[in-house]
Structures are given as C-alpha cells and as structure tokens.
mmCIF file of C-alpha atoms in Angstrom:
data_model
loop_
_atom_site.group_PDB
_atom_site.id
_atom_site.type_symbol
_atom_site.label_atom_id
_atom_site.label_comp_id
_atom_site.label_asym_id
_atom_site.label_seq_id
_atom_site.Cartn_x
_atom_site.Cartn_y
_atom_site.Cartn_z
ATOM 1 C CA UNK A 2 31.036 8.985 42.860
ATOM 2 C CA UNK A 3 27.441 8.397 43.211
ATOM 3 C CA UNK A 4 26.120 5.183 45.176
ATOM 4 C CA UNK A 5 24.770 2.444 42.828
ATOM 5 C CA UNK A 6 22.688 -0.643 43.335
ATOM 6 C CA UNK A 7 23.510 -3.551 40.861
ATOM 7 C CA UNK A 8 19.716 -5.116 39.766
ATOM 8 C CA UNK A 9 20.015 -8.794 38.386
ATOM 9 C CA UNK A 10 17.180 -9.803 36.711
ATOM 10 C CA UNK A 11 15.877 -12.289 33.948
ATOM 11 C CA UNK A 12 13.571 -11.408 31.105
ATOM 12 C CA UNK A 13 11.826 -14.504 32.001
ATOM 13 C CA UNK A 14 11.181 -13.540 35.470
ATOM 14 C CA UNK A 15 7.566 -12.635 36.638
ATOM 15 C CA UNK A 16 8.869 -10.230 39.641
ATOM 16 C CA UNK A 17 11.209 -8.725 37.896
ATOM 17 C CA UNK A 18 8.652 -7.403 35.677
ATOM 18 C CA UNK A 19 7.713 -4.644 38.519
ATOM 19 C CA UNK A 20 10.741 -4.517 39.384
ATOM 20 C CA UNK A 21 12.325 -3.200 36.431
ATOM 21 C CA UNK A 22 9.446 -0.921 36.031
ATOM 22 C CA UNK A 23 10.647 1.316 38.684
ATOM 23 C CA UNK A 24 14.312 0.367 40.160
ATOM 24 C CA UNK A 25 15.436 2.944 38.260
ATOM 25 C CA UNK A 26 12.645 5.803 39.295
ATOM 26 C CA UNK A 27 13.436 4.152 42.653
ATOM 27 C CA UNK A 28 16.699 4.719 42.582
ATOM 28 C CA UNK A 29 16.930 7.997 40.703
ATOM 29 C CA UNK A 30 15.307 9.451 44.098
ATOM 30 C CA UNK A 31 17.197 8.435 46.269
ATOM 31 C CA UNK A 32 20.231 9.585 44.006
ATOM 32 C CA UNK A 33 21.656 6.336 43.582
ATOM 33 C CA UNK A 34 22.968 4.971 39.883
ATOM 34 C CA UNK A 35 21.758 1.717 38.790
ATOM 35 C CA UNK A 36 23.943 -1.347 37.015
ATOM 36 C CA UNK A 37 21.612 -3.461 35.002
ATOM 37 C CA UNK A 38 22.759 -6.846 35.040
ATOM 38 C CA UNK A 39 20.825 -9.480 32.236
ATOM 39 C CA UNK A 40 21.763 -13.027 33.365
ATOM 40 C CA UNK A 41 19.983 -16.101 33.105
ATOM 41 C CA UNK A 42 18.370 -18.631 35.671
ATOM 42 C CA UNK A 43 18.021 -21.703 33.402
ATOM 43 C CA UNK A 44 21.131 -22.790 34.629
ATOM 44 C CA UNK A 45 20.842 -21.933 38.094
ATOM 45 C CA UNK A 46 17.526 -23.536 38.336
ATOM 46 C CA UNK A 47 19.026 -26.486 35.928
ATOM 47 C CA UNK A 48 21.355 -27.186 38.765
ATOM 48 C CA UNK A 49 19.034 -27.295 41.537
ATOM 49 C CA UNK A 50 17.519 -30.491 38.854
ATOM 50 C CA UNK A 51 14.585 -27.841 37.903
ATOM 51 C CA UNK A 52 13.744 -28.174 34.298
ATOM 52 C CA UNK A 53 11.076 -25.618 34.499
ATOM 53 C CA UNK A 54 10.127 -22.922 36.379
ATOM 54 C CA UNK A 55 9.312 -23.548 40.008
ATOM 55 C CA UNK A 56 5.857 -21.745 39.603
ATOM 56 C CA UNK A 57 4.648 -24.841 36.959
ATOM 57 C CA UNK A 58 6.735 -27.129 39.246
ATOM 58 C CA UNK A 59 4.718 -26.193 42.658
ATOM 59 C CA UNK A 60 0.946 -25.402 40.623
ATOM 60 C CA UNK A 61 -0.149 -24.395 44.166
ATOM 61 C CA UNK A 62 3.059 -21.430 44.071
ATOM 62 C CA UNK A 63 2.495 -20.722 40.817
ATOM 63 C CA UNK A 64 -1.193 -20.174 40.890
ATOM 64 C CA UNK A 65 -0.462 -17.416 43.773
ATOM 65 C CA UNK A 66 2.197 -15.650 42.172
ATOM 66 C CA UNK A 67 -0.259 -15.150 39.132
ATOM 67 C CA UNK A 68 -2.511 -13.186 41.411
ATOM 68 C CA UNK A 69 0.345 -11.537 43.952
ATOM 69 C CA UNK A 70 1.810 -10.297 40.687
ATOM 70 C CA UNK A 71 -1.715 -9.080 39.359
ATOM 71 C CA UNK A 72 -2.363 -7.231 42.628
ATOM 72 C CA UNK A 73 1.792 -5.874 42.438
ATOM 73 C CA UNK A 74 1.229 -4.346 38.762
ATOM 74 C CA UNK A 75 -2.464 -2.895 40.160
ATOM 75 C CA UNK A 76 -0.831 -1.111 42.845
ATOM 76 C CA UNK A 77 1.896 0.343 40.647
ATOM 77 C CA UNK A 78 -0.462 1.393 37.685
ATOM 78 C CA UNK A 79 1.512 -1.436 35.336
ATOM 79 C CA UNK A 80 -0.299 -3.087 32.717
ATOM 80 C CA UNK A 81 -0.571 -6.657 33.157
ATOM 81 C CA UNK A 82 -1.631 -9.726 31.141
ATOM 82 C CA UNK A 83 -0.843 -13.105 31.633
ATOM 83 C CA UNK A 84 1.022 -14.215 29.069
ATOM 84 C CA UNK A 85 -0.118 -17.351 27.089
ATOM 85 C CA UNK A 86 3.310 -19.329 27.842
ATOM 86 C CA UNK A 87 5.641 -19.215 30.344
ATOM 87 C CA UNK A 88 8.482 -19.275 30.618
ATOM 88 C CA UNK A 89 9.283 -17.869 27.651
ATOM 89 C CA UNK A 90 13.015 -18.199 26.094
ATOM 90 C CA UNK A 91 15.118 -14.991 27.606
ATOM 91 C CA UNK A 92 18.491 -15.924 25.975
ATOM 92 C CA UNK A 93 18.111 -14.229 22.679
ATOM 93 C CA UNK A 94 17.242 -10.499 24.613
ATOM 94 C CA UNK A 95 19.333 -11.393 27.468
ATOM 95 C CA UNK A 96 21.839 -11.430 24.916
ATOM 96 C CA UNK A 97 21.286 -8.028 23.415
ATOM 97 C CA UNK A 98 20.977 -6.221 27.218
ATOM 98 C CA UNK A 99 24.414 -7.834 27.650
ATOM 99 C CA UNK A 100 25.778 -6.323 24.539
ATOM 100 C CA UNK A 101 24.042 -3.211 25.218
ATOM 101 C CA UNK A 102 26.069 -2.714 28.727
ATOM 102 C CA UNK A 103 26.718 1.031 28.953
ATOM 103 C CA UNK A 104 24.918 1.982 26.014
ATOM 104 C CA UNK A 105 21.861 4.924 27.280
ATOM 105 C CA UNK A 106 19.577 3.264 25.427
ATOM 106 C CA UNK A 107 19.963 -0.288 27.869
ATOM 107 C CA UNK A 108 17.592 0.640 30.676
ATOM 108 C CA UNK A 109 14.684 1.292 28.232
ATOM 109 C CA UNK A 110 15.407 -1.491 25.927
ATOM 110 C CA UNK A 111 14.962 -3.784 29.233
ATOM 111 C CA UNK A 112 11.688 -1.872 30.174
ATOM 112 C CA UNK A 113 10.490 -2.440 26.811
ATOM 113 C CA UNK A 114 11.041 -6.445 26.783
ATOM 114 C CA UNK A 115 9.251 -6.551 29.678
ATOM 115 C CA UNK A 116 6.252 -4.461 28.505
ATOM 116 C CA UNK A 117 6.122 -7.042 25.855
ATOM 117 C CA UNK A 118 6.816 -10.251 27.481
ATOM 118 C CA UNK A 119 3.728 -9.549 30.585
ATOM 119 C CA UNK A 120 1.684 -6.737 29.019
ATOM 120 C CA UNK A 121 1.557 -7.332 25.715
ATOM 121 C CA UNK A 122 1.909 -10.989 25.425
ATOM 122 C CA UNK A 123 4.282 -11.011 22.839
ATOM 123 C CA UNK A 124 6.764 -13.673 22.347
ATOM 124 C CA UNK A 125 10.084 -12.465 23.207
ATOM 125 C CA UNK A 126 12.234 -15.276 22.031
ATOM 126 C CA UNK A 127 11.145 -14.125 18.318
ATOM 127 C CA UNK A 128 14.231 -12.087 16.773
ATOM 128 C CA UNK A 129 11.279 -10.306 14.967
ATOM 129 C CA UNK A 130 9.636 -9.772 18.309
ATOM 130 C CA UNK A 131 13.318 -8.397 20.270
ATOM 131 C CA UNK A 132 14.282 -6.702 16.505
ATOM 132 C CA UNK A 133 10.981 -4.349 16.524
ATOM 133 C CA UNK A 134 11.649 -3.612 19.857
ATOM 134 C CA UNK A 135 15.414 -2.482 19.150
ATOM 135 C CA UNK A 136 13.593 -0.087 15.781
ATOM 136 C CA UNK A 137 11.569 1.451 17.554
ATOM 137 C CA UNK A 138 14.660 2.882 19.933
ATOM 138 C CA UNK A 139 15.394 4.094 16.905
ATOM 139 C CA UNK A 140 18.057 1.776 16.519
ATOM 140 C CA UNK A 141 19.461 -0.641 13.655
ATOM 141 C CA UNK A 142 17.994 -4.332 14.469
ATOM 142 C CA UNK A 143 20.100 -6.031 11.995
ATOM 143 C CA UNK A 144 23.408 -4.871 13.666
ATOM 144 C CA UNK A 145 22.292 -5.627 17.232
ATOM 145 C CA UNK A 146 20.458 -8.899 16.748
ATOM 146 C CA UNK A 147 24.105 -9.764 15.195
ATOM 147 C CA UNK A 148 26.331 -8.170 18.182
ATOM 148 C CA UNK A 149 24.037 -10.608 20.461
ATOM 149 C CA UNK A 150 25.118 -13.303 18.485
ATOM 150 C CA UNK A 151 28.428 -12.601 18.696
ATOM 151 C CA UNK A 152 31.328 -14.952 20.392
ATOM 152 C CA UNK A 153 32.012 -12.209 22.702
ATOM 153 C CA UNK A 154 28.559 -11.590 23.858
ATOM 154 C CA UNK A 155 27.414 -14.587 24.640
ATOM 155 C CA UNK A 156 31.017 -15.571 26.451
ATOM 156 C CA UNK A 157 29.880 -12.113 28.831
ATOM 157 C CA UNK A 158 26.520 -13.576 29.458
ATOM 158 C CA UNK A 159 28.163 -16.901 30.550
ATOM 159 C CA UNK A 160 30.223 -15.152 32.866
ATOM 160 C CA UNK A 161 27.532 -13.042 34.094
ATOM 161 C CA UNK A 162 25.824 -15.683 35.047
ATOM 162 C CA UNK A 163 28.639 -17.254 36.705
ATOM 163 C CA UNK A 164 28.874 -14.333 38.890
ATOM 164 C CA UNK A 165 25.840 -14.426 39.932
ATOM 165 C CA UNK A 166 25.905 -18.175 40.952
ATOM 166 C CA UNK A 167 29.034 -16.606 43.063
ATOM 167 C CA UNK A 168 27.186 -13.638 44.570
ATOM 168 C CA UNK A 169 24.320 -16.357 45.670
ATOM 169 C CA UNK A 170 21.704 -14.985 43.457
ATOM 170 C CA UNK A 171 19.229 -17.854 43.338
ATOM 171 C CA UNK A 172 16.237 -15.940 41.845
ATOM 172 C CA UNK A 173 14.955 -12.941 40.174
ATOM 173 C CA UNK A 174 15.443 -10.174 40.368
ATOM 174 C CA UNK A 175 18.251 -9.947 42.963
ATOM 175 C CA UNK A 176 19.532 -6.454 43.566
ATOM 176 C CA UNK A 177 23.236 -6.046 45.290
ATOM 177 C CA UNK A 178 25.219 -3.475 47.171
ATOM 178 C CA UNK A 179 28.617 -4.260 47.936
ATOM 179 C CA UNK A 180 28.349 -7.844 49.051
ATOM 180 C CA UNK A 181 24.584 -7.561 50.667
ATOM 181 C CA UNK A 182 22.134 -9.507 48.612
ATOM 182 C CA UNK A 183 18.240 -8.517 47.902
ATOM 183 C CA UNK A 184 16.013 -11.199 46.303
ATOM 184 C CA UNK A 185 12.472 -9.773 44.541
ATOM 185 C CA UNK A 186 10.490 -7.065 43.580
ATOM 186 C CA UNK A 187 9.515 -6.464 47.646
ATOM 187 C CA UNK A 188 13.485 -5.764 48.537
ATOM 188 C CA UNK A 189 13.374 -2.907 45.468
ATOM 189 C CA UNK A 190 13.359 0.014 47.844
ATOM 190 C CA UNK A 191 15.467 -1.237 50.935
ATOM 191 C CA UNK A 192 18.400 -2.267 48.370
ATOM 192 C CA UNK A 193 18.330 1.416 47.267
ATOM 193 C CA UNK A 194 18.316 2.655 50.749
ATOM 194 C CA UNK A 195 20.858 -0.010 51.797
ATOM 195 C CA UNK A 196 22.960 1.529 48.782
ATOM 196 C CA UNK A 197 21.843 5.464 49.646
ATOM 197 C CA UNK A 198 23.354 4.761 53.447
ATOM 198 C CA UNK A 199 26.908 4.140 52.100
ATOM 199 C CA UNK A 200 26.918 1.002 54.878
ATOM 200 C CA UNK B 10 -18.669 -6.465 62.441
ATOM 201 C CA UNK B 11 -15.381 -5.435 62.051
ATOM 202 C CA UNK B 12 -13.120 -6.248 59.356
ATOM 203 C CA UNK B 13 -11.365 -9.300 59.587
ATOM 204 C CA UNK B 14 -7.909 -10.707 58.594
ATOM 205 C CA UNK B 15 -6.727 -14.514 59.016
ATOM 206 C CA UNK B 16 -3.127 -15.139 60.094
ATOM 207 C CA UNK B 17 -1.741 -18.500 59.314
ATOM 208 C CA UNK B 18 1.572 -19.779 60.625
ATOM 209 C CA UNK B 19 3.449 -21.948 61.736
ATOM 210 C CA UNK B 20 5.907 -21.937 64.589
ATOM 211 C CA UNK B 21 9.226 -23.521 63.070
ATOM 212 C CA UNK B 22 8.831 -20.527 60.219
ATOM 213 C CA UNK B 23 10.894 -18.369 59.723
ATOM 214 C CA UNK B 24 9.325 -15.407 58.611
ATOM 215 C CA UNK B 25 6.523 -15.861 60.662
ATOM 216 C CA UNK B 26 8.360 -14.516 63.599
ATOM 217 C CA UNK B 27 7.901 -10.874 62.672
ATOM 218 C CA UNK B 28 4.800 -11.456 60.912
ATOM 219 C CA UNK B 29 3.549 -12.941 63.941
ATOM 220 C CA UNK B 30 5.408 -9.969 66.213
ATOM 221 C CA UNK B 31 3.552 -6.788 64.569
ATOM 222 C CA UNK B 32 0.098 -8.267 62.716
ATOM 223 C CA UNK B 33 -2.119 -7.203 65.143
ATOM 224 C CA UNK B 34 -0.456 -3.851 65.933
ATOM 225 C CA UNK B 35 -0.631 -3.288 61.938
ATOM 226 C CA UNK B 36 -4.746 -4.475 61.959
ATOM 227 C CA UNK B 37 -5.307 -2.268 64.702
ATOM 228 C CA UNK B 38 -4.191 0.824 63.202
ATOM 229 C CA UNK B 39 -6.186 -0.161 60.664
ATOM 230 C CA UNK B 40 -9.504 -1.078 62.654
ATOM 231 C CA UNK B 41 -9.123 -4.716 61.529
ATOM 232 C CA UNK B 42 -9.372 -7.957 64.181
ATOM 233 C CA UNK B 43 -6.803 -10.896 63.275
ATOM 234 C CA UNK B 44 -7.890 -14.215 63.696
ATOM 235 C CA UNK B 45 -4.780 -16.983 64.397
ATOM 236 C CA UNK B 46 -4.557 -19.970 62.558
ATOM 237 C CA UNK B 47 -2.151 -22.114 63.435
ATOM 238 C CA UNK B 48 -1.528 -24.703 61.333
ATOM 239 C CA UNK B 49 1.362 -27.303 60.435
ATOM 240 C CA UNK B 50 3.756 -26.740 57.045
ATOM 241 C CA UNK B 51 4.929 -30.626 57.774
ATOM 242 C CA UNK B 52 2.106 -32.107 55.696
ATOM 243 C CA UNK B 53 2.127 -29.373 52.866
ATOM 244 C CA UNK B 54 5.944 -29.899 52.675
ATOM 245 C CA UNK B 55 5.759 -33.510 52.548
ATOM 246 C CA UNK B 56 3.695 -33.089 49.850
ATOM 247 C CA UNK B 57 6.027 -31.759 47.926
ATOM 248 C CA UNK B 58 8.480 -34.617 48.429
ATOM 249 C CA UNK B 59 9.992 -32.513 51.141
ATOM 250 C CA UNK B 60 11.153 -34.008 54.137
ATOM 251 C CA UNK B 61 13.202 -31.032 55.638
ATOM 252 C CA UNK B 62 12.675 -27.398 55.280
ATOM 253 C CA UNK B 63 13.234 -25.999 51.897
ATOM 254 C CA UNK B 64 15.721 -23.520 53.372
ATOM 255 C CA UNK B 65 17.978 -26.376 54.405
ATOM 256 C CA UNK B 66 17.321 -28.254 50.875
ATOM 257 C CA UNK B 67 18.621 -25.177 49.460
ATOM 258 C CA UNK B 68 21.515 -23.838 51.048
ATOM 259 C CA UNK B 69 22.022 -20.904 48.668
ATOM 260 C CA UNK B 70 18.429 -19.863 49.447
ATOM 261 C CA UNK B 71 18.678 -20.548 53.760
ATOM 262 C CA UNK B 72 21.734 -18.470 53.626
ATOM 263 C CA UNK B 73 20.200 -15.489 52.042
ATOM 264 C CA UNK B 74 17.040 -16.127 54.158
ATOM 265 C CA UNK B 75 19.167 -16.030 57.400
ATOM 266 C CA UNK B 76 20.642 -12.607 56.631
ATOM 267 C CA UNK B 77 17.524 -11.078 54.937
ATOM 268 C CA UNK B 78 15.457 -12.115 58.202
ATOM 269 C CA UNK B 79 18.391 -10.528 60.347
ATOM 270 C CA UNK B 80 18.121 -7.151 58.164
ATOM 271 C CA UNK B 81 14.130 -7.296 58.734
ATOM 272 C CA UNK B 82 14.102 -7.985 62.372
ATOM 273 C CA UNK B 83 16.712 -5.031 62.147
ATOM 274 C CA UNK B 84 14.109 -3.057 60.616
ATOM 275 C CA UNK B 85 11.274 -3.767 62.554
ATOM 276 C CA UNK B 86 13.477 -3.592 66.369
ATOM 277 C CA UNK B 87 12.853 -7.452 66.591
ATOM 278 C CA UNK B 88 15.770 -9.149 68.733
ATOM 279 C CA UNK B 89 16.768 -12.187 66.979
ATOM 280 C CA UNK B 90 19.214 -14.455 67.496
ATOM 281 C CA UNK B 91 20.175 -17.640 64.782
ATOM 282 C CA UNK B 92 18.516 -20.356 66.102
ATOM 283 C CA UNK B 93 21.167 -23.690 67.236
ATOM 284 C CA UNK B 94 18.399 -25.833 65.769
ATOM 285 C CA UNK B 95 16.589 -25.501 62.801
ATOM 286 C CA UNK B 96 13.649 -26.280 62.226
ATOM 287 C CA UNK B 97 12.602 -26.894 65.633
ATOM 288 C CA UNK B 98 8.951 -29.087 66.138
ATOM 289 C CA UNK B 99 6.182 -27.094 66.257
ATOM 290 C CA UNK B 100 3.782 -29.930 66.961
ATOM 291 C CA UNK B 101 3.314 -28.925 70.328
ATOM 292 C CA UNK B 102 3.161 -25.480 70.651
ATOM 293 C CA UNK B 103 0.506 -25.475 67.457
ATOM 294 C CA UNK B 104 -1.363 -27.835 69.480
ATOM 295 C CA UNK B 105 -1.230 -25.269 72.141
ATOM 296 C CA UNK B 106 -2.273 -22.350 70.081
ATOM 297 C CA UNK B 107 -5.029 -24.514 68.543
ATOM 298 C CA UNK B 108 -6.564 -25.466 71.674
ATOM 299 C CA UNK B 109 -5.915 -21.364 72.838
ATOM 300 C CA UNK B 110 -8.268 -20.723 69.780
ATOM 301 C CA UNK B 111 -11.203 -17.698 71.060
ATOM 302 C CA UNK B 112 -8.892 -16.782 74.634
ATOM 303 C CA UNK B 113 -7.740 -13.491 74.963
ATOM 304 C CA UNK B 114 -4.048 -14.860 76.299
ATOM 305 C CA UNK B 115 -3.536 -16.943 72.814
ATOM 306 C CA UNK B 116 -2.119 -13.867 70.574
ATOM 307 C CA UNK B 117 0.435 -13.459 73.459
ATOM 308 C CA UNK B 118 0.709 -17.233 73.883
ATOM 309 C CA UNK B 119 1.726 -16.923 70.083
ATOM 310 C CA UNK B 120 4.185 -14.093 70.332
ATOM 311 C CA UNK B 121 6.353 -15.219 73.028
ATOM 312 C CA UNK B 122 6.864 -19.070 71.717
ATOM 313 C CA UNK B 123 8.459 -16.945 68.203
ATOM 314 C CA UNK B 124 10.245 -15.108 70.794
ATOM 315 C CA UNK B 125 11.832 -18.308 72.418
ATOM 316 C CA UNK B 126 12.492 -19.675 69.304
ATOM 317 C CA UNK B 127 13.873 -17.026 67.202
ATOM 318 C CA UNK B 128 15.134 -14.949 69.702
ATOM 319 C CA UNK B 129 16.086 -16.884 73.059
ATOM 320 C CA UNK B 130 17.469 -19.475 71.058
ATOM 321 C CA UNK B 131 14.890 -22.267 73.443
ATOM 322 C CA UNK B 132 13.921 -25.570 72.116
ATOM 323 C CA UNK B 133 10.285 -24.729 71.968
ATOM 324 C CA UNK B 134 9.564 -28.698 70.742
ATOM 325 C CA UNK B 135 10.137 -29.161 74.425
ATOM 326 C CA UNK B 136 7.073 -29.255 77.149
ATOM 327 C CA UNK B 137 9.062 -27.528 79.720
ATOM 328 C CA UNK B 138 9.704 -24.673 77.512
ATOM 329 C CA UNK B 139 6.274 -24.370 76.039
ATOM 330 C CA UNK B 140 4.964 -25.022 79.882
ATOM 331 C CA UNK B 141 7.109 -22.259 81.025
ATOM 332 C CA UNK B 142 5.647 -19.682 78.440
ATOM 333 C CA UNK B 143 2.113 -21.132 79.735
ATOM 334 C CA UNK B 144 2.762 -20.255 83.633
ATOM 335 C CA UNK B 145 5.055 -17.004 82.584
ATOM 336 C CA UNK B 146 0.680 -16.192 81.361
ATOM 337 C CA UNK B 147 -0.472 -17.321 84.425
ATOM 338 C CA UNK B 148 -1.645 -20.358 83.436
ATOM 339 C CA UNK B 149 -1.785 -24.022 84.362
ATOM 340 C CA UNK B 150 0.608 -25.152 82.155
ATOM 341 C CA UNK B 151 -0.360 -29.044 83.085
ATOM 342 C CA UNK B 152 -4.079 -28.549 82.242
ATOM 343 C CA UNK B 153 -3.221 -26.733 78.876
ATOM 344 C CA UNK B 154 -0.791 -29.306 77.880
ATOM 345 C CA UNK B 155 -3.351 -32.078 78.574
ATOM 346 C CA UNK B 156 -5.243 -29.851 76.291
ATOM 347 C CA UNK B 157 -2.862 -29.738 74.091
ATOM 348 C CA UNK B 158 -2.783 -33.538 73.782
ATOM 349 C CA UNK B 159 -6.464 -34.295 73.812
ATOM 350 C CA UNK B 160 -7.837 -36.303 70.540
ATOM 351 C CA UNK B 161 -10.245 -32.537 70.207
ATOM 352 C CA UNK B 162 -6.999 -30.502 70.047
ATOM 353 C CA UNK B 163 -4.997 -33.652 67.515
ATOM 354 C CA UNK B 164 -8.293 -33.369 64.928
ATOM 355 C CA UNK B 165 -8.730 -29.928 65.394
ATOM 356 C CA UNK B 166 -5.364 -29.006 64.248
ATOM 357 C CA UNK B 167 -5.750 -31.403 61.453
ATOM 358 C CA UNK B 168 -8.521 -30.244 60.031
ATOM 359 C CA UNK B 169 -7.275 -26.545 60.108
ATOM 360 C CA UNK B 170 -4.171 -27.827 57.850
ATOM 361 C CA UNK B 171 -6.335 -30.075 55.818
ATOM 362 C CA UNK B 172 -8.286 -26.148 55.573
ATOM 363 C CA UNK B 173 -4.925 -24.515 54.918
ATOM 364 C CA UNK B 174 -4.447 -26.944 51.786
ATOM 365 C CA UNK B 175 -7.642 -26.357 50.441
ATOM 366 C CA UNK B 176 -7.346 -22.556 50.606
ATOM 367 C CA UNK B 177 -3.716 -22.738 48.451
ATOM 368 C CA UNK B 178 -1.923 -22.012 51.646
ATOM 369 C CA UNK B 179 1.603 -23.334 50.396
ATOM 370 C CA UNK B 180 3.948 -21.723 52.552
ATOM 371 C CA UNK B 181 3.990 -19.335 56.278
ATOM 372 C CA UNK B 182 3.164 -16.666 57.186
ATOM 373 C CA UNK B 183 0.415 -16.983 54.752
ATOM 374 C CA UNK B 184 -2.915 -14.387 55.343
ATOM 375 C CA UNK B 185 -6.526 -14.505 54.628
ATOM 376 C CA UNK B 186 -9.212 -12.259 53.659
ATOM 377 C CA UNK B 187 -12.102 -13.436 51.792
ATOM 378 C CA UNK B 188 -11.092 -16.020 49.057
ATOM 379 C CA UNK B 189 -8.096 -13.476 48.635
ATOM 380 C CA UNK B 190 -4.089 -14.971 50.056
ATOM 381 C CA UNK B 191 -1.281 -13.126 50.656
ATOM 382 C CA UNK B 192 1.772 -15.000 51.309
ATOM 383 C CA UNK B 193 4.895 -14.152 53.920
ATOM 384 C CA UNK B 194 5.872 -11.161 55.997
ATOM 385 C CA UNK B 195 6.160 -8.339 53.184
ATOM 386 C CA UNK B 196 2.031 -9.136 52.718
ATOM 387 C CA UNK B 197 0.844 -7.922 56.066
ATOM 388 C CA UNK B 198 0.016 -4.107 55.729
ATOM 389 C CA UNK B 199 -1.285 -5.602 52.124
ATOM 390 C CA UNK B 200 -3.434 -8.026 53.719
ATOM 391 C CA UNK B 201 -4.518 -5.579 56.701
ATOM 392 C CA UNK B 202 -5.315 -3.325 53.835
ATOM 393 C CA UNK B 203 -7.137 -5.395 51.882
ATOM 394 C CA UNK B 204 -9.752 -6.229 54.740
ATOM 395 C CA UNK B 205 -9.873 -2.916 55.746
ATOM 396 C CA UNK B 206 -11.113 -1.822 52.105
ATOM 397 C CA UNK B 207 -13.768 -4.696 52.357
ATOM 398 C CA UNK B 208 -13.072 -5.842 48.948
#
C-alpha cells in the first residue's frame, strides 16, 4: 500500500490555490497517493466569532497575503488575478468535490475551481459557473449539481468538517499524515516527505 | 554596496528563533548583508485588540505552532526546548539589541538571547539573564544595560516600531527589501533572494 498524504483545503482559500496546483505533482514524485478532502472554514472561523475572513478582518494581513500569494503563483508559473470579491461562497463546489470522493475525475475538478475562482475571476458560487466546469470534464452538470444537493452529501460535508475541527485543522489548506498536522501552501512538500518516510 | 536585507523581530516570537538562528548564514551565501531590526509586536498586537499572544488566544492554532516549530528546529539542527513561560518580555533585551544597533557583537547578542529563550528555557525578561549573555560577549553588562535604559535607547526603539507599522509589518519574523515584505521563517531564502536579484 502506497503512502498517502490527506490535503484539506477550502475552495475559498487563497493558499490553497498553489497548493492544489501541485500537491498532487508533489506527491506523485515522491510516490505518495493523495486524499482530497473539501471541507469548509466558515464554521471554524464562525466559532472563533470571525464573520469574515481574517485577511478583510486584519487589512494590514490581508493586504500582504495579496502580494505573498502574487509572488507564490510567480514562482510556480500559476496564473493569478485577484479576484473582484472575496471570499467567495465555497459550499455549493465543496459540495460536488464531496460527492465526487473517489471518482478520477475529483482531483481535476478541484484544480479547475480553483483556476476559476483566482485566475479567472469567475464566481464560483454560480451553479452555472461550478455546472460549466463539471461539462467541460465531460461530465453531466445536471446530475452532479443534483448529487451535491443531495441529503447525503451535504450530511458528508458536515462531518468532514467535523473531522477536521477534531484533527485541529484551523486553516487552509492543512495537509495530514497519520496524526501530524501541516497548515499552508509552505508545508506542501515536507507533509509529502513526512508521508514518503513512513514515520 | 552590497545587497541588503532587513530582519525584523522580536524576541518573545516564536518563529523568529530560527529565522533569527540561520538569516545571516542564508545572506551570506548569497552575498547579501542583514541589517537587525528589532522591534516590539506589543503595540501592533494591541492594536488589534490583543492583549496576549495570538497563539495563546487561539489554542488550536499555539498547539499546532508548538509542534510545527519543534519539526522546523528539527529540520534546521536547532535545539529547542518548550519554553515554561510564554510569551516572555522582550522589552529589555530589544532595548539591548536596539542600543547594539552598527556593533559587530549585536547579531550574536541576538542569537544567543533566542537561544536562552527557546532553547535554555531562561527568563530572558530578566536583567541577570540578559546581563549574563552581555559578559558571556565580553561585555560590561552594567554599562549596556544603562544603555539599554537610556531615554535614546526608549525613543529609539519606539520609533523603529512606529517604522515597523508604517511598513505593514504585522507579525515576526517579518523581512525587508525595498518597499517589498516577506513575512515569518519560510520567507528567508525568499527574502535573501529577492535582494540578491536587486529587484
């Protein structure tokens, strides 16, 4: 059985972006698997009293992490553009990568969200935005927009989530192996080497 | 003129330990001088509505922080031991450093008060601790403590936080070049590299 890294992240989430650029690439050389896991921070900031991101919170913070994340995506060859709101709502395509667990099609679909979420500046809370998206996998919107919606689906993301708040994720993206915790894009590579070791 | 890079910290922070530990050995492989700033994260925080560090206002986040700066000292061949007290006052050690600024002995001065705090597990808000670093130099540690203490040194140190704010410091390590920041630890070769491209 291969070693695997589990990577947590948030479609919201500026650093995760990067992140789940290249985990995978990452990971694939160092032969390690990787478990995506959607979940959602709204209420893990919501219980911390944050009603907003902490980057429009803290101006100062978030004014940085505009340009940090700028100068990440230039040293990785990413597009970047900042989009014209943020945060923007993650449930709806949180929802679909949760239904999509297992499916091959998951890790691209994720990569994809992204791509339109920081480079393209598209508004990923729009069904027709996440729906165009699942087409062009080649895939039928209709009947995935309505497994998100399902009872089932959104009781998995719940208890995703939960999980998380047990694991002591407190931001995106956190990446685990075994009970060791990672938090952000910069702990990418030692959570895959953490996971190659087999410690 | 050589290439320059600015290195601001703070001596109850955290991550500035190893920042502090390897920034110059990482800016002279590169051919670029540091210049220490020592400033105080007090005021900043306070801003903020902060009376504590954020670390211990978050519990979830100081826990991970603990064993992520374990795994990096780890890394790097940094001893560390879990400090009994934390934060511990940096008033008078910054003062110290501040009135240090342009000696050759003040990078050293710098390195060993981390060491007492984050490795030796010493109360470095004490004078006979920071005095013992001082004569360990071969210093007068009574004359650099008056130093330390003078209204020059109080202003001085001031000013260079009131300088820290206006430059969107918000957190330590933080690091300079130019109008360009980098904040914490995992920013130092990108920093170092940075000046030494002369952006």
């Amino acid at each position: 059985m291969a070693a695997s890294v589990e990577f947590w992240f948030e479609f919201a989430s500026t650093y995760s972006y990067p992140a789940a650029m290249r985990v995978e690439t990452v990971a694939r050389g160092a032969g390690v698997d990787v478990v995506w896991r959607p979940f959602l921070l709204g209420p893990i900031f919501g219980a911390q009293g944050w009603r907003d991101s902490p980057f429009n919170i803290y101006p100062v913070k978030g004014r940085y992490m505009w340009r940090d994340l700028e100068r990440t995506c230039d040293a990785l060859g990413l597009p970047f553009r900042h989009p014209t709101q943020f945060p923007r709502g993650s449930l709806l395509a949180a929802r679909v990568a949760t239904a999509a667990a297992g499916a091959a099609w998951q890790p691209e679909f994720v990569r994809r969200i992204y791509t339109a979420n920081f480079a393209e500046d598209r508004d990923i809370s729009q069904p027709d935005v996440v729906g165009s998206v699942l087409t062009a996998l080649g895939l039928d919107a209709t009947d995935w927009l309505a497994q998100a919606g399902s009872d089932a689906t959104k009781q998995r993301l719940r208890a995703t989530t939960d999980e998380a708040v047990a694991a002591g994720v407190f931001g995106a993206p956190s990446l685990r192996v075994g009970d060791e915790l990672f938090w952000g894009n910069d702990r990418v590579d030692e959570a895959v080497a953490w996971a190659r070791s087999g410690r």
